[in-house]
Tab-separated table of C-alpha atoms in Angstrom:
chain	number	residue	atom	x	y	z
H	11	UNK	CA	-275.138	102.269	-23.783
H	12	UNK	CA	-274.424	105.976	-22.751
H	13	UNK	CA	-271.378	106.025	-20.947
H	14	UNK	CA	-267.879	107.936	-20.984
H	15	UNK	CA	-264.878	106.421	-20.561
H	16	UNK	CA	-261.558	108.185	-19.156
H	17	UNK	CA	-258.125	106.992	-20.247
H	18	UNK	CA	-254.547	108.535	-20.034
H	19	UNK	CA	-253.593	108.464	-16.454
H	20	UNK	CA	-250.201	107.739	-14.944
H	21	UNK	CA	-247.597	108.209	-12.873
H	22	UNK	CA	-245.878	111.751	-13.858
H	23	UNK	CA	-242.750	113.541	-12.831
H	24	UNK	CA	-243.212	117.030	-11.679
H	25	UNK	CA	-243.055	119.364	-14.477
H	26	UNK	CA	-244.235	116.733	-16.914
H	27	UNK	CA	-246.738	116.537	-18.953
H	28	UNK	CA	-249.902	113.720	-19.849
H	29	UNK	CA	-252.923	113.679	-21.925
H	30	UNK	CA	-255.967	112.579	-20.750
H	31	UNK	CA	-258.670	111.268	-23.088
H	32	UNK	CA	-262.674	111.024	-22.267
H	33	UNK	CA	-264.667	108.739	-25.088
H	34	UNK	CA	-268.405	109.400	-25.681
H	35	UNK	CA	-270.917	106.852	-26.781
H	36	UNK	CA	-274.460	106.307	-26.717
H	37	UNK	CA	-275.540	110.243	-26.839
H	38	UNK	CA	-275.340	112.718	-29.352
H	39	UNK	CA	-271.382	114.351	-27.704
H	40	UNK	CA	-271.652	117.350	-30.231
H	41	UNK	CA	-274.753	118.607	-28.518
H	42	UNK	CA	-273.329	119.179	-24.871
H	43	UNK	CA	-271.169	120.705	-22.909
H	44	UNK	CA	-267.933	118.677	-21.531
H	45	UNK	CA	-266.100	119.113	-18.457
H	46	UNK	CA	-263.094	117.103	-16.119
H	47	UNK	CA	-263.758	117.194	-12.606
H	48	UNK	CA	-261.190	116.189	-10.284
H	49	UNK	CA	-261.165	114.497	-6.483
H	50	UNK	CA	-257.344	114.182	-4.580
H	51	UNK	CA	-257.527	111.017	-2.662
H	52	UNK	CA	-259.459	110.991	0.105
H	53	UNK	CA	-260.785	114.852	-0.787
H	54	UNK	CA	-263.499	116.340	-2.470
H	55	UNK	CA	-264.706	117.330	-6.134
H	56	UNK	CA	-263.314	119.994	-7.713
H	57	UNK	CA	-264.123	121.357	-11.199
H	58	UNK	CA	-261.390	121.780	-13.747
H	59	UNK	CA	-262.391	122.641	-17.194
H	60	UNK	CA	-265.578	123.367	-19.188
H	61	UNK	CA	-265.913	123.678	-23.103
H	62	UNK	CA	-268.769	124.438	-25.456
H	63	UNK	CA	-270.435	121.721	-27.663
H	64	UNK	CA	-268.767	123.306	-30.566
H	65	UNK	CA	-265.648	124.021	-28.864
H	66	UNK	CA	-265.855	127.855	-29.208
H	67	UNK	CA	-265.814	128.574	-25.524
H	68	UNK	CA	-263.187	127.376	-22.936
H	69	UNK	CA	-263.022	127.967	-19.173
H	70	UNK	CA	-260.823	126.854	-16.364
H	71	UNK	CA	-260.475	126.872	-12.432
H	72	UNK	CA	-257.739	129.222	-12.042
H	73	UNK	CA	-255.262	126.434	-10.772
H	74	UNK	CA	-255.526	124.911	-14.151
H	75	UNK	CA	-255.080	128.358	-16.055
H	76	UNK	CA	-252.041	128.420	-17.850
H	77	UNK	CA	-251.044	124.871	-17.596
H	78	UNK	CA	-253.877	122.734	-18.871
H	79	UNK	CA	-256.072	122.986	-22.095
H	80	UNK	CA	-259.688	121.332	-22.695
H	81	UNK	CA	-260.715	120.128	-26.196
H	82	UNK	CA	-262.424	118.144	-28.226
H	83	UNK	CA	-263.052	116.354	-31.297
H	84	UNK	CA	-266.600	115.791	-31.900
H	85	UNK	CA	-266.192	113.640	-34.945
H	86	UNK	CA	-264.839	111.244	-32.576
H	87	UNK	CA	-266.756	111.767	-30.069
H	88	UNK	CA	-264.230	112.584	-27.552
H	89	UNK	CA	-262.889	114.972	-25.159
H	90	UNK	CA	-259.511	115.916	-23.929
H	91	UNK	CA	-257.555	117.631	-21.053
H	92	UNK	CA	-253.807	118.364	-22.132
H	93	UNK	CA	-251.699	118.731	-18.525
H	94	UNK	CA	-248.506	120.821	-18.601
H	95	UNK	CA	-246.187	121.803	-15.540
H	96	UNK	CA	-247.825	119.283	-13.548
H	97	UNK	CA	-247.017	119.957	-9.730
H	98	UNK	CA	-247.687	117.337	-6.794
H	99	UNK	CA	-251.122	118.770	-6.154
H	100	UNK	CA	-252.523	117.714	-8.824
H	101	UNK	CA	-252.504	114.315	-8.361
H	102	UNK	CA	-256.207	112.805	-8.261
H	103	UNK	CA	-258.272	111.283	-9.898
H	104	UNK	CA	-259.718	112.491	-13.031
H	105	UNK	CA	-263.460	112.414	-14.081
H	106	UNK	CA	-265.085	113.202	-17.506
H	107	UNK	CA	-268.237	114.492	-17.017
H	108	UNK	CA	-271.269	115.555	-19.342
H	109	UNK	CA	-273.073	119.463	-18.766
H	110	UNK	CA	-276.601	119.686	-18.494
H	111	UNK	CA	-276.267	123.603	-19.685
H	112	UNK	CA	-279.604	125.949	-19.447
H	113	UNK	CA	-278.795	129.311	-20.843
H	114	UNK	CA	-281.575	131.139	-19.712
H	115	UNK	CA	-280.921	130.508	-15.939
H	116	UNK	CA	-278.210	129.000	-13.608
H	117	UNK	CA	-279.612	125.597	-13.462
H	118	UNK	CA	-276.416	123.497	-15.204
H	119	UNK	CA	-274.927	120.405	-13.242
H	120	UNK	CA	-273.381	116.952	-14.493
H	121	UNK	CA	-275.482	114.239	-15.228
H	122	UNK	CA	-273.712	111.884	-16.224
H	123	UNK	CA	-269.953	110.504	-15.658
H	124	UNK	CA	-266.939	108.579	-16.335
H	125	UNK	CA	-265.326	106.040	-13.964
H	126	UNK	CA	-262.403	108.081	-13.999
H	127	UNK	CA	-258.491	108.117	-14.361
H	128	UNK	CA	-255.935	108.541	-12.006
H	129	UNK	CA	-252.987	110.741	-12.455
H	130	UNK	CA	-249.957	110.455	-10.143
H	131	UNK	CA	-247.380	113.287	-10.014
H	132	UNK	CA	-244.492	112.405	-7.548
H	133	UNK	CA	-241.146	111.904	-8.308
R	7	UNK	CA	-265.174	133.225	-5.003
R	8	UNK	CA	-268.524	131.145	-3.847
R	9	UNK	CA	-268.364	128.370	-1.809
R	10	UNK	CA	-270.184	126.180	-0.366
R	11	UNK	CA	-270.343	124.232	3.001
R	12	UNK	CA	-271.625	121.056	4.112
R	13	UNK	CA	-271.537	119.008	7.943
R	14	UNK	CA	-268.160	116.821	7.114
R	15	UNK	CA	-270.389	113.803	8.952
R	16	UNK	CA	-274.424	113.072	9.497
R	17	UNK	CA	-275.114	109.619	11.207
R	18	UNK	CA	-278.767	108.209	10.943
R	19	UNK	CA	-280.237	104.520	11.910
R	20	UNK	CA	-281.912	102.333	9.694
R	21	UNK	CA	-285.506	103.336	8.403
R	22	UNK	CA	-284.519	106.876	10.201
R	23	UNK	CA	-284.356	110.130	7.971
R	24	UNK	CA	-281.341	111.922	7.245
R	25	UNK	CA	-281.045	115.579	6.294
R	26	UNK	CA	-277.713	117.015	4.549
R	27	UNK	CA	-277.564	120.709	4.453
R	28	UNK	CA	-275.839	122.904	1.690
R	29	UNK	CA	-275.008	126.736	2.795
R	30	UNK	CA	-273.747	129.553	0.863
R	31	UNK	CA	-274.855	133.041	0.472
R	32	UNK	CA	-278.123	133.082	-0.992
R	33	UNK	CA	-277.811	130.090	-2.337
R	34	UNK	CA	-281.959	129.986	-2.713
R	35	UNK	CA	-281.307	131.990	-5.671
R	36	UNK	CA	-279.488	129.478	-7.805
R	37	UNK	CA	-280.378	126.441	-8.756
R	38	UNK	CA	-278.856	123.162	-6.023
R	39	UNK	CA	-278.289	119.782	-7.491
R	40	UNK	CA	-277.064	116.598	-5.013
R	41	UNK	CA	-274.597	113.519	-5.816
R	42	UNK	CA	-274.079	110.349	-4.171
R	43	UNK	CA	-270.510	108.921	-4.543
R	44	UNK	CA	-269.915	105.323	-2.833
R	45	UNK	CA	-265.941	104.250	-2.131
R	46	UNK	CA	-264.545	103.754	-5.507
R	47	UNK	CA	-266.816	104.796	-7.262
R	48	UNK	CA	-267.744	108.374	-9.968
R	49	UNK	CA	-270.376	110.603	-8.476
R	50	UNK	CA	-274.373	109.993	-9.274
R	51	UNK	CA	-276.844	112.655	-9.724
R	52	UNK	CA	-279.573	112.429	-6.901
R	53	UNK	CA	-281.382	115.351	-7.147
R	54	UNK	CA	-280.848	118.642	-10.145
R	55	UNK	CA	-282.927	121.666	-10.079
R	56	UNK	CA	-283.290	121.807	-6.294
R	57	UNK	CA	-286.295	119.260	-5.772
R	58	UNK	CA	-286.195	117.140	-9.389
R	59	UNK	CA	-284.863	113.159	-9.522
R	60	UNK	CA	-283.323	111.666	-12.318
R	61	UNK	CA	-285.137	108.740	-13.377
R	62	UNK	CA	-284.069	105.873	-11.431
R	63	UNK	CA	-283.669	107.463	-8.365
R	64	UNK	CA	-285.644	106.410	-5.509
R	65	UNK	CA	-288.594	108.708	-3.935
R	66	UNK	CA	-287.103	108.742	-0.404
R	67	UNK	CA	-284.268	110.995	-1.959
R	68	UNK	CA	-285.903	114.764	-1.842
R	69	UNK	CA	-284.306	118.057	-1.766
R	70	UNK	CA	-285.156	121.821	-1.249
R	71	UNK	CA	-283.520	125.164	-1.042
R	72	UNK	CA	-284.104	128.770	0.022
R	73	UNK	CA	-282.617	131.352	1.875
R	74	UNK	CA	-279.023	130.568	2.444
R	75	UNK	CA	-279.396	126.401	2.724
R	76	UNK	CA	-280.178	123.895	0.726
R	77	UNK	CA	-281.430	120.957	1.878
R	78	UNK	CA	-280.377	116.756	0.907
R	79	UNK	CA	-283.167	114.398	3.020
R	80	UNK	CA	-283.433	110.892	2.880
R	81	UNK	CA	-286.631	109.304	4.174
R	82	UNK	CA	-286.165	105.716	5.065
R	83	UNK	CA	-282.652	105.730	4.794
R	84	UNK	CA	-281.145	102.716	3.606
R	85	UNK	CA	-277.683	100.635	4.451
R	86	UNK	CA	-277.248	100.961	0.614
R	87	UNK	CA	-277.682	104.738	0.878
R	88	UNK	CA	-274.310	104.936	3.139
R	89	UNK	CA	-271.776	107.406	1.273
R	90	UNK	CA	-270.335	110.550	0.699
R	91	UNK	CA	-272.992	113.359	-0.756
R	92	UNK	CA	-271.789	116.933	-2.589
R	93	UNK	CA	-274.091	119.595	-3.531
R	94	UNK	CA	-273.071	121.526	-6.331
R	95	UNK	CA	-274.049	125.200	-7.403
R	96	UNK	CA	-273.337	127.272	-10.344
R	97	UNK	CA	-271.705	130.674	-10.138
R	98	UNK	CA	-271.175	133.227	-12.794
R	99	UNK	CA	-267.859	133.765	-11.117
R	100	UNK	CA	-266.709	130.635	-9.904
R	101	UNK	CA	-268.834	128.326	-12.111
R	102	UNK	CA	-269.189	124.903	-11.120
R	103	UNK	CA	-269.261	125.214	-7.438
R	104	UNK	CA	-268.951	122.277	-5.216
R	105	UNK	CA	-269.900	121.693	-1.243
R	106	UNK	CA	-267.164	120.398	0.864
R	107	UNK	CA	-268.593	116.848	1.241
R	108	UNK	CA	-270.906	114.705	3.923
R	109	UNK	CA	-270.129	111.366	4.816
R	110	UNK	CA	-273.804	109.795	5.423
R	111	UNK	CA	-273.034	106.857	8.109
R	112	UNK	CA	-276.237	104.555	8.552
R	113	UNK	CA	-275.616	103.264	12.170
């Protein structure tokens, strides 16, 4: 079955830190782009990180620039977003999502997701 | 940066169309895509490449897009088509660009 599966979410202190894990199966994970896409409660999406199917090329919202990192392991068919300095507004809930990526034009756009995981930061 | 703005609410009755709309500035010259996310649940692609369905997607679910809107409509709307609907753009400065949101209420 394709499908991608979030884990890693919590309840955080401000300033902390968490992990969050995205696990690929069913497609071939090394040949796409990977992204996390975020939604606060009761707010809407917002895009977070992007990397490269080989991992070469990162990019962030600028919220996220300086405090969180994107990667991935392709061997195991997994992505990651590692969250530093996390501040109250980034509590939401966190979605894995896979690219559809056309170089040759602007057409790129998610096509398939995770069920996501929710990250808490509150003290 | 882009953005990109949607009605916050469109109510429609049973068997009635609905039409979503999707502005930004000239937004007909990059490519629109459409998701439908129900309470609790991740987003689903409804529409990608302005007018194209993902398999599995019924044909009452069209789209279009030129000038400065983009356009969501649902012919024969559905009880089981009630939910929230983003567009979603791509910008070469802002990349993955999404509208503010529309509740879709079937009365």
């Amino acid at each position: 079955e394709v499908q991608l599966v979030e884990s890693g979410g919590g309840l955080v202190q401000p300033g902390g830190s968490l992990r969050l894990s995205c696990a690929a199966s069913g497609f071939t994970f090394s040949s796409y782009w990977m992204s996390w896409v975020r939604q606060a409660p009761g707010k809407g999406l917002e895009w977070v990180a992007n990397i490269k199917p080989d991992g070469s090329e990162k990019y962030y919202v600028d919220s996220a620039k300086g405090r969180f990192t994107i990667s991935r392991d392709n061997a195991k068919k997994s992505l990651y977003l590692q969250m530093n300095s996390l501040r109250a507004e980034d509590t939401a809930v966190f979605y894995c999502g896979r690219i559809i990526h056309e170089t040759e034009n602007s057409n790129r756009y998610f096509d398939l997701w995770g069920r996501g995981t929710l990250v808490t930061v509150s003290s | 940066s882009y953005e990109l703005t949607q009605p916050p609410s469109v109510s429609v009755s049973p068997g009635q169309t609905a039409s979503i709309t999707c502005s930004g500035d000239k937004l007909g010259d990059k490519y629109v895509c459409w998701y439908q996310q129900k309470p609790g649940q991740s987003p689903v692609l409804v529409i990608y490449q302005d007018t194209k369905r993902p398999s599995g997607v019924p044909e009452r679910f069209s789209g279009s897009n030129s000038g400065n809107t983009a356009t969501l409509t649902i012919s024969g709307t559905q009880a089981m088509d009630e939910a929230d609907y983003y567009c979603q753009a791509w910008d070469s400065s802002t990349f993955y660009v999404f509208g503010t949101g529309t509740k879709v209420t079937v009365l």
